[in-house]
Coordinates of C-alpha atoms and ligand atoms in Angstrom, one line a residue:
X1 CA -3.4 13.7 2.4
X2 CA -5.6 16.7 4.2
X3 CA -5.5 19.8 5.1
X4 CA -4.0 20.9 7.8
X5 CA -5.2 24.8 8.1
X6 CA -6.0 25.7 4.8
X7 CA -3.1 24.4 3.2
X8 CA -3.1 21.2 1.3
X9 CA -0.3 18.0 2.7
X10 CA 1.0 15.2 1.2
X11 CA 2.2 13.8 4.3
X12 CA 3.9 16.7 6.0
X13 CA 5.1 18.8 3.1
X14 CA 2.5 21.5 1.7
X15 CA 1.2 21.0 -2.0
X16 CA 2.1 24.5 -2.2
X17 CA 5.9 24.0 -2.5
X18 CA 5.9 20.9 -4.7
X19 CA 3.8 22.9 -7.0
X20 CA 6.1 26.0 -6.8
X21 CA 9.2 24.0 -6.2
X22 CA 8.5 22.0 -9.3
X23 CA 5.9 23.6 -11.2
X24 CA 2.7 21.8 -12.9
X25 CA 1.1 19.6 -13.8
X26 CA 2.9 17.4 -11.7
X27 CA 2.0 13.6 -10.0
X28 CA 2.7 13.5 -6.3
X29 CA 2.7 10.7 -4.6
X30 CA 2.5 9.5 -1.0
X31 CA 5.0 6.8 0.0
X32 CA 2.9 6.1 3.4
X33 CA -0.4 5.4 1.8
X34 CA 1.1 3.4 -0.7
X35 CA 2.6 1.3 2.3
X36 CA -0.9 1.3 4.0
X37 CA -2.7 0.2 1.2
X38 CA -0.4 -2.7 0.9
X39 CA -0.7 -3.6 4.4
X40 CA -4.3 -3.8 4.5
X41 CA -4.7 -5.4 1.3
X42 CA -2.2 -8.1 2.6
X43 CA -4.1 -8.1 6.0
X44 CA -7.3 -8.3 4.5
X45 CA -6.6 -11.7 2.7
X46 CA -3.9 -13.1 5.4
X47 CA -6.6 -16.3 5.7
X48 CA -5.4 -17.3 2.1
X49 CA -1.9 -16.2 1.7
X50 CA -2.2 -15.2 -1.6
X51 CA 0.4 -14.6 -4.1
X52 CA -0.3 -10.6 -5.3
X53 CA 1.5 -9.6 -8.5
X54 CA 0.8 -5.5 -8.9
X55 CA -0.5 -4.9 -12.3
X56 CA 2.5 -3.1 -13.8
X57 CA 0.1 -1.1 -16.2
X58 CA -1.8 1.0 -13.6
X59 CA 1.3 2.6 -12.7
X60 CA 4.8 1.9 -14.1
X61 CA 7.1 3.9 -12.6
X62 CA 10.8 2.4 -11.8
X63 CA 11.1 3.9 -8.1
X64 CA 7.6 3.0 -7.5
X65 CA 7.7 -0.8 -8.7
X66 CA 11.3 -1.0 -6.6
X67 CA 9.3 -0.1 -3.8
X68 CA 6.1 -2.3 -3.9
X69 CA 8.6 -5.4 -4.9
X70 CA 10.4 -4.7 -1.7
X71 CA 6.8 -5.8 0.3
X72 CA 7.3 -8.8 -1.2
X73 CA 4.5 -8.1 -4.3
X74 CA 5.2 -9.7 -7.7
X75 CA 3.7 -8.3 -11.0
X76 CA 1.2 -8.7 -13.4
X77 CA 2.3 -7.6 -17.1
X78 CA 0.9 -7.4 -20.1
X79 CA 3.6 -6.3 -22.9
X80 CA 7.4 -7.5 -22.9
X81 CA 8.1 -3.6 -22.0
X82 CA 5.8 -3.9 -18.5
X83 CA 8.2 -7.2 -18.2
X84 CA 11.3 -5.5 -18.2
X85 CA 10.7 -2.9 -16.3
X86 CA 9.1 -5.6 -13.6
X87 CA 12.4 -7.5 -14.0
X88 CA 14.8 -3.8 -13.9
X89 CA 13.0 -2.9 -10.8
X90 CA 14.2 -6.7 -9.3
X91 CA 10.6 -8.3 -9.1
X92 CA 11.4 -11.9 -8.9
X93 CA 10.7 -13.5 -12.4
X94 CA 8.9 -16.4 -10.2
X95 CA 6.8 -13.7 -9.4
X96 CA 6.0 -12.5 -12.6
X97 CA 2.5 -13.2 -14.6
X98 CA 1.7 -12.7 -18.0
X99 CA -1.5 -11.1 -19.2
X100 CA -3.0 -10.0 -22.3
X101 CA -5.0 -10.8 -25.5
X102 CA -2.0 -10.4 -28.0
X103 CA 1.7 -11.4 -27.2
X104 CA 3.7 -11.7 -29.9
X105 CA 5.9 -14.5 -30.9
X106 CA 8.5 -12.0 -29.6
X107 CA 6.9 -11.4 -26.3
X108 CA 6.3 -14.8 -25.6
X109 CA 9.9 -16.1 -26.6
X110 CA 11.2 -13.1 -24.2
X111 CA 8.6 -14.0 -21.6
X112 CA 10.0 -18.0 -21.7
X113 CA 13.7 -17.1 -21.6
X114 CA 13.3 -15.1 -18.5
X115 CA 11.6 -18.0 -17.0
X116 CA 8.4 -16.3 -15.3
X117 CA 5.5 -18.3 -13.4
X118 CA 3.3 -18.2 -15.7
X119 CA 1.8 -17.2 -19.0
X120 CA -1.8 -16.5 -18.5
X121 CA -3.2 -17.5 -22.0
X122 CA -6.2 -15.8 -23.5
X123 CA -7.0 -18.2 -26.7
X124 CA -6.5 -21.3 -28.5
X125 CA -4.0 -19.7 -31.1
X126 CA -1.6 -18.3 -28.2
X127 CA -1.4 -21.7 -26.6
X128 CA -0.8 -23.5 -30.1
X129 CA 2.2 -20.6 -30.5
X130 CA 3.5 -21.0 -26.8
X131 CA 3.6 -24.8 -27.9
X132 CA 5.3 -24.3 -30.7
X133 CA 8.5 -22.1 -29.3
X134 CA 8.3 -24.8 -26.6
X135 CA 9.2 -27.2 -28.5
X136 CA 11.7 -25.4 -30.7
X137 CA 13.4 -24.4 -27.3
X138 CA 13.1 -27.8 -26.1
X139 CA 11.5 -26.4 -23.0
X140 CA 8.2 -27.2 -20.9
X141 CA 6.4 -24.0 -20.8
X142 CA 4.0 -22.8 -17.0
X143 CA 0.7 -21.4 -18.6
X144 CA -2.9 -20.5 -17.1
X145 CA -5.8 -20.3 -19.2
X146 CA -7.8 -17.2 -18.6
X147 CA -11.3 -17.8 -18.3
X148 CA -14.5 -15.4 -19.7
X149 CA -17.1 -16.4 -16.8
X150 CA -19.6 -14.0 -18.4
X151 CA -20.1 -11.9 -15.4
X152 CA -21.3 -8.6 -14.8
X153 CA -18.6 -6.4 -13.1
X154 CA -21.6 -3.8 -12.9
X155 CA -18.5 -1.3 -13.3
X156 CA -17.8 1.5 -15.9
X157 CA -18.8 -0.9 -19.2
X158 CA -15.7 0.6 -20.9
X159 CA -13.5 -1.2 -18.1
X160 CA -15.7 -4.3 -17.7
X161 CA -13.9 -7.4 -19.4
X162 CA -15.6 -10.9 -17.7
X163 CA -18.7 -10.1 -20.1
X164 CA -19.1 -12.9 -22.9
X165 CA -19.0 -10.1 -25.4
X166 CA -15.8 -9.0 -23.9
X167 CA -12.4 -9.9 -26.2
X168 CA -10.8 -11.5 -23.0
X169 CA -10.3 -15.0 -21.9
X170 CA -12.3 -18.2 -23.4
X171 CA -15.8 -19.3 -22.7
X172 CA -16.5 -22.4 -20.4
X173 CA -16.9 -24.9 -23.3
X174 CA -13.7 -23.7 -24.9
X175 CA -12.1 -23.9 -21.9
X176 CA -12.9 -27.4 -21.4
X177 CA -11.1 -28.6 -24.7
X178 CA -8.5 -26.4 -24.2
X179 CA -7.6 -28.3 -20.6
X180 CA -7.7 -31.5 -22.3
X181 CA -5.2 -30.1 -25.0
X182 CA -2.9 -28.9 -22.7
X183 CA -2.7 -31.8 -20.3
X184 CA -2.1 -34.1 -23.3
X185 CA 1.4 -31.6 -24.6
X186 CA 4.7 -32.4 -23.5
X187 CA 6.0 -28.7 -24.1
X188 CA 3.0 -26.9 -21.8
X189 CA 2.8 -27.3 -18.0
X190 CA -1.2 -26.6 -17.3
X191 CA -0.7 -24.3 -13.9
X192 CA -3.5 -22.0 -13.9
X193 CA -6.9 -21.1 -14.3
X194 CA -6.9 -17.2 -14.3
X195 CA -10.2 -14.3 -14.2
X196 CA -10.7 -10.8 -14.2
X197 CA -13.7 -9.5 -14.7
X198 CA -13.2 -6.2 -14.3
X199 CA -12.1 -2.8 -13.1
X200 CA -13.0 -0.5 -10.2
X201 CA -15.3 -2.9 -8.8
X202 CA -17.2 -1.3 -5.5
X203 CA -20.0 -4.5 -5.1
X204 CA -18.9 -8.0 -3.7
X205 CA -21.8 -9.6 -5.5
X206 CA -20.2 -9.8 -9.2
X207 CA -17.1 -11.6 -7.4
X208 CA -19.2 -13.9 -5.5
X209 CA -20.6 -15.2 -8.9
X210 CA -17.5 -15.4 -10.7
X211 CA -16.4 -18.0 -7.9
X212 CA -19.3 -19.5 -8.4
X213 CA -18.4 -19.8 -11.9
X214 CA -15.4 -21.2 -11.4
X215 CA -16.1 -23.8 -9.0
X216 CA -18.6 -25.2 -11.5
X217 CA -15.9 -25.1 -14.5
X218 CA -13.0 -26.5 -12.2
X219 CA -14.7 -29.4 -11.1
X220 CA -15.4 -29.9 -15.0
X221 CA -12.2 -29.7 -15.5
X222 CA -11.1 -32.7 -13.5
X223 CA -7.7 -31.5 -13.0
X224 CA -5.4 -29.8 -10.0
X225 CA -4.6 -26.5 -10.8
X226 CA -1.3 -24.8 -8.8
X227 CA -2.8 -21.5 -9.0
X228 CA -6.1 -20.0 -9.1
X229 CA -5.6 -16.4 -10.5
X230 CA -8.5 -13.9 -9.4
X231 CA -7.2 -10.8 -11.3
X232 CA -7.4 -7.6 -10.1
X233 CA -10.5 -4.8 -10.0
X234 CA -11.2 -4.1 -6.6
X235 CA -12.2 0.0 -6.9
X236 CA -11.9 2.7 -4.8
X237 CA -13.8 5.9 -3.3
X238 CA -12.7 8.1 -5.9
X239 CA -16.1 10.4 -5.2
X240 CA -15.2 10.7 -1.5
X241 CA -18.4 9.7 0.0
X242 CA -16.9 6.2 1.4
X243 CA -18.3 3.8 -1.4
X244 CA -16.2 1.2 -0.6
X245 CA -15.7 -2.8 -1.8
X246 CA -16.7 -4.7 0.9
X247 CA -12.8 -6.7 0.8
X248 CA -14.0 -8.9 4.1
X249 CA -16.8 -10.6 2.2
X250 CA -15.2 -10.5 -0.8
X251 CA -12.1 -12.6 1.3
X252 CA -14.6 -14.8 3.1
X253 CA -16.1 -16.3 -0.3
X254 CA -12.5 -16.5 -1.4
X255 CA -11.7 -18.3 1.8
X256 CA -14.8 -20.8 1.5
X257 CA -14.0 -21.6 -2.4
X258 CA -10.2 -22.3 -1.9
X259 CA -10.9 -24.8 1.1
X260 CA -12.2 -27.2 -1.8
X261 CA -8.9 -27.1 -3.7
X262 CA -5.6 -26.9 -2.8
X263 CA -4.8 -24.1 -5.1
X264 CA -3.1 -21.0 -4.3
X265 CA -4.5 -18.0 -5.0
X266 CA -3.0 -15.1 -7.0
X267 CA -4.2 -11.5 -7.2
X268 CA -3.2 -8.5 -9.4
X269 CA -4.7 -5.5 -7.3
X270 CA -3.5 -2.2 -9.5
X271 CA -6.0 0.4 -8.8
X272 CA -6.4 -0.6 -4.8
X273 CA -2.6 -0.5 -4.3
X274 CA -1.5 2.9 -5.9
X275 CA -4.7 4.5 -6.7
X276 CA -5.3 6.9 -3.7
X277 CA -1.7 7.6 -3.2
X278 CA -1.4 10.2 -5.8
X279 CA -2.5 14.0 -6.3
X280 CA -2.2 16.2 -9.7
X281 CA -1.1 19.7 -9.2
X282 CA -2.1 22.1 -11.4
X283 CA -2.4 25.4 -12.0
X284 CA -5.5 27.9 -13.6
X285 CA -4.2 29.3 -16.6
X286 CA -7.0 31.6 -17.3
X287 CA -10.9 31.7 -15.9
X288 CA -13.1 32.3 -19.2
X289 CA -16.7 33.3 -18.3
X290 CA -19.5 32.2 -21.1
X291 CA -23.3 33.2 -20.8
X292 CA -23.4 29.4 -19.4
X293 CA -20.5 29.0 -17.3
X294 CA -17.3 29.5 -15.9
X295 CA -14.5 27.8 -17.2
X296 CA -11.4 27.3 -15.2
X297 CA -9.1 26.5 -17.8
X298 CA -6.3 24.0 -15.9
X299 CA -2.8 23.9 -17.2
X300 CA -3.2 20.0 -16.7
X301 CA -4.7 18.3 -19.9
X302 CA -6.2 14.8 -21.3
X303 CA -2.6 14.0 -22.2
X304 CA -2.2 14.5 -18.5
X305 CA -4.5 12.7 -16.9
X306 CA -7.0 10.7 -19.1
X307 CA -9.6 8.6 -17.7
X308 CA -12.2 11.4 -17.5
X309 CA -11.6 12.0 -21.9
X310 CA -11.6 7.8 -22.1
X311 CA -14.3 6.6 -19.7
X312 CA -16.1 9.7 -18.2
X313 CA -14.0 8.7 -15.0
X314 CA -14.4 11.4 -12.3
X315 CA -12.2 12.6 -10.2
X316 CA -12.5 15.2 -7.0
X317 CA -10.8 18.4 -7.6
X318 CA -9.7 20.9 -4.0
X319 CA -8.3 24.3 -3.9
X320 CA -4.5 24.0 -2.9
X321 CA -5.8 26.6 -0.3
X322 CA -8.8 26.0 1.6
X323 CA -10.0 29.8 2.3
X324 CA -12.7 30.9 4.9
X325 CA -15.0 32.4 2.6
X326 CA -18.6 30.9 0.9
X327 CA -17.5 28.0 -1.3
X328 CA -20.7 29.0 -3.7
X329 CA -18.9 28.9 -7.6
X330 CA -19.9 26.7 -10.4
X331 CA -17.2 26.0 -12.2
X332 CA -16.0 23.8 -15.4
X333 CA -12.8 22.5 -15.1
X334 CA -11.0 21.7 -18.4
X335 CA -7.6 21.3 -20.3
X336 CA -6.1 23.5 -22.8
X337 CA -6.2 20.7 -25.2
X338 CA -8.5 21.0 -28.5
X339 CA -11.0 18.6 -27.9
X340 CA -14.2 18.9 -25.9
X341 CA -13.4 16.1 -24.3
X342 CA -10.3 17.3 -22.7
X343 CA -12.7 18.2 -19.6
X344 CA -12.3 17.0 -15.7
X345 CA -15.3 17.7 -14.1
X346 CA -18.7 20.0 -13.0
X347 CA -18.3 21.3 -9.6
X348 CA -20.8 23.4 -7.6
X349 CA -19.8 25.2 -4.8
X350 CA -16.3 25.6 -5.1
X351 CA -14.1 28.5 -3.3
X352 CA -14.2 31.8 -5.5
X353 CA -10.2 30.6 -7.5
X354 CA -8.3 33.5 -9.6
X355 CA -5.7 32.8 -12.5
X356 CA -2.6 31.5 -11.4
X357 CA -4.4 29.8 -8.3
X358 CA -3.1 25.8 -7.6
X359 CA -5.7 23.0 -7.4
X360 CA -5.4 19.5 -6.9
X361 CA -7.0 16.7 -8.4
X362 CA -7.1 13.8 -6.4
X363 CA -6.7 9.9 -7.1
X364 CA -4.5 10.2 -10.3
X365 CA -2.4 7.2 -8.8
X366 CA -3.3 4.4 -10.8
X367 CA -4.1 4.9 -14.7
X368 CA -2.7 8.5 -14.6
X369 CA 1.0 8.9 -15.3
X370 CA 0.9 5.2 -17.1
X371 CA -1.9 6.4 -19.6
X372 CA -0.2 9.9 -20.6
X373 CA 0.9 11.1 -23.8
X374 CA 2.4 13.8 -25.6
X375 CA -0.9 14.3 -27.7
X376 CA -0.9 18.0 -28.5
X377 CA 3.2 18.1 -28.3
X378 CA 2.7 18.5 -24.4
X379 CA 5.7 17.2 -22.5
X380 CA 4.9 14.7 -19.4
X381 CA 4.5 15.7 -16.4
X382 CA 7.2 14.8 -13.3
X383 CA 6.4 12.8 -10.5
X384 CA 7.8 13.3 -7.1
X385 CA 7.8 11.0 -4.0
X386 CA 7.0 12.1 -0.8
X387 CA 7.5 10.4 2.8
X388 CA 7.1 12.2 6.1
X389 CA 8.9 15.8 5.4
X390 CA 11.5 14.4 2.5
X391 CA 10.3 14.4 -1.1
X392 CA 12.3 13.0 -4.3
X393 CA 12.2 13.2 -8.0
X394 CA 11.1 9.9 -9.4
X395 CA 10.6 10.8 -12.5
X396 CA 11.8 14.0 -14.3
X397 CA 9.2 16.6 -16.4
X398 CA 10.0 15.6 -20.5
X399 CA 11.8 18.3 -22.1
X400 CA 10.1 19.8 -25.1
X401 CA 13.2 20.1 -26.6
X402 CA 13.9 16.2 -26.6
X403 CA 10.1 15.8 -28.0
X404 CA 11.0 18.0 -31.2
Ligands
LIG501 N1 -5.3 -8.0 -14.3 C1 -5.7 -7.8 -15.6 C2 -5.7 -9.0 -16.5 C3 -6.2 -6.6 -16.0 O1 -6.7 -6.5 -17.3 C4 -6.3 -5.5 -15.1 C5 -6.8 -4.2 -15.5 O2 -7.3 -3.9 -16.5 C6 -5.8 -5.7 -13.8 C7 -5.3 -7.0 -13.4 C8 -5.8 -4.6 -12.8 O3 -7.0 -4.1 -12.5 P1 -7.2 -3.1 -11.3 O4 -6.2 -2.0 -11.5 O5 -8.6 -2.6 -11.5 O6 -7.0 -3.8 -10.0

């Protein structure tokens, strides 16, 4: 995605027609990055061959998931819906892990029937009700147990979850018991020891501890585990100024911590797969001056796109059109929504826009489309698929009449 001139690309077809072909706001996405971005994350960690299930919740689009399942990527769910859709889009079930806090009796039942890999537990009470529908189905059940190494992710704290305060996994002591449980029941096959301590994750460090972490708690454990499950979290350069993960040392301490066992090792990337590969298109509604500022009022909203409303994320906005003239405005960009949090970002020195102008926000890939609503009655935006010149519909805009 650049500008080529002073229009705006996605691959070779100007941002200009989508938006006018289509109108806004509306998700683009680039089926080349997204193909990049799974060849370098593949390439990077070649040394350890790792299993890497997408996590379905960053981005769960149908056409999408089809795609990343056909380089060879599994999933990483977290609600019997994600499931499905993994399974509809023909992601191997022995692919397929099983996150989250809270499955339901239902969830799990549906989970154990489909036969995934594995049901990454999060708490004494799951595993005694994964035991339990075990053994009414007569079935031995593949679980992990998620460990809470209580490690600084030294991310957004909104999105940090390896913290001890967090609600996720168990601490080392409860783990402990919980190993010697589960090796002792005839209905639960003990697979697993699963992490994530986080999201957007841009320094190495917090990663090197929470192997460290682990190494110390395995060799507690005093038992083989198939698979070591490192979660996901490695962030991205949403501010443009190339603050990047360092994925090299992050492999190399991955590299000297699985020579020790003869696990292997799973990953559940969301963000570094599909997060760059997508723009928002949207359009000025109306520029409201204020004896502070200048609003540009977008016709995209929280509903939209809301990680700047939930965690104060930020994300780089562009003219659609890159003009020769002094880029010297101040602007506000915001929603139409009522709430002052419905806001995108500050920008100084932006091109001189007018009403009805097209801009682009950039990033929206992961944690865009999958966290949008229809808060304030707004229908959902489409998404459209673009590869070299050719573009597609992957998802139509929500009709307002099939919301009322
Ligand atoms: N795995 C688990 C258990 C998660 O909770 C998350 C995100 O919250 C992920 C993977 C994906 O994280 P990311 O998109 O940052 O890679």
């Amino acid at each position: 995605m650049k500008y080529s001139k002073e229009n705006f690309l996605i691959e070779n077809v100007r941002a200009e027609e989508i938006a006018k072909k289509f109108g806004t706001p509306c998700y683009c996405y680039s089926f080349n990055k997204l193909k990049d971005n799974i060849n370098k994350f593949k390439k990077n960690f070649s040394s350890i061959n790792p299993l890497i299930c997408f996590a379905v919740k960053s981005n769960t689009n149908s056409k999408l998931l089809n795609e990343i399942k056909k380089f060879g990527l599994g999933a990483d769910v977290v609600s019997v819906g994600e499931l499905m859709k993994a399974l509809k889009a023909g992601i191997s079930s022995k692919k397929i892990v099983f996150s989250g806090v809270g499955k339901t009796s239902e969830e799990i039942k549906y989970a154990i029937s489909k036969d995934i890999l594995l049901i990454n537990t999060e708490s004494q009470s799951e595993i005694f009700e994964i035991e339990r529908i075990a053994k009414s189905l007569k079935k031995k059940v593949n679980i992990g147990i998620r460990l809470n190494p209580n490690t600084d992710a030294k991310t957004l704290s909104q999105i940090s979850t390896g913290k001890k305060e967090n609600k996720f996994g168990v601490d080392e002591k409860k783990l402990i018991d919980l190993v010697a449980y589960v090796k002792s029941s005839r209905n639960l096959g003990l697979k697993c020891l699963s992490v994530h301590i986080g999201s957007q994750i841009l320094n190495h460090k917090p990663y090197e501890k929470m192997l460290k972490v682990l190494d110390r708690v395995i060799k507690k454990c005093d038992h083989n585990f198939d698979y070591i499950d490192l979660g996901g979290g490695m962030g991205i350069d949403y501010e443009g100024v190339n603050k990047k993960l360092n994925l090299k040392k992050y492999a190399q301490a991955i590299q000297k911590f699985v020579k020790k066992y003869n696990s292997k090792i799973i990953f559940e990337p969301g963000r570094s797969i599909i997060g760059n590969t997508a723009v928002l298109l949207s359009k000025v509604i109306y520029i409201k001056k204020n004896s502070q500022k200048d609003f540009i009022i977008l016709d995209a909203a929280m509903n939209d796109l809301m990680r700047p409303a939930l965690y104060g994320a930020k994300h780089r906005i562009l003219p659609i059109k890159k003009l020769k003239q002094k880029a010297n405005k101040s602007y506000e960009f915001v929603g139409p929504i009522c709430e002052s949090t419905d806001k995108f970002l500050n920008v100084n020195n932006f091109q001189k826009l007018n009403e009805k102008d097209f801009v682009i926000i950039c990033d929206v890939g992961a944690y865009g489309m999958s966290l949008s609503s229809n808060y304030n009655m707004r229908p959902k935006a489409p998404e459209i698929l673009i590869q070299g010149s050719k573009f597609k519909v992957i998802n139509k805009r929500q009709k307002l009449k099939d919301l009322i």
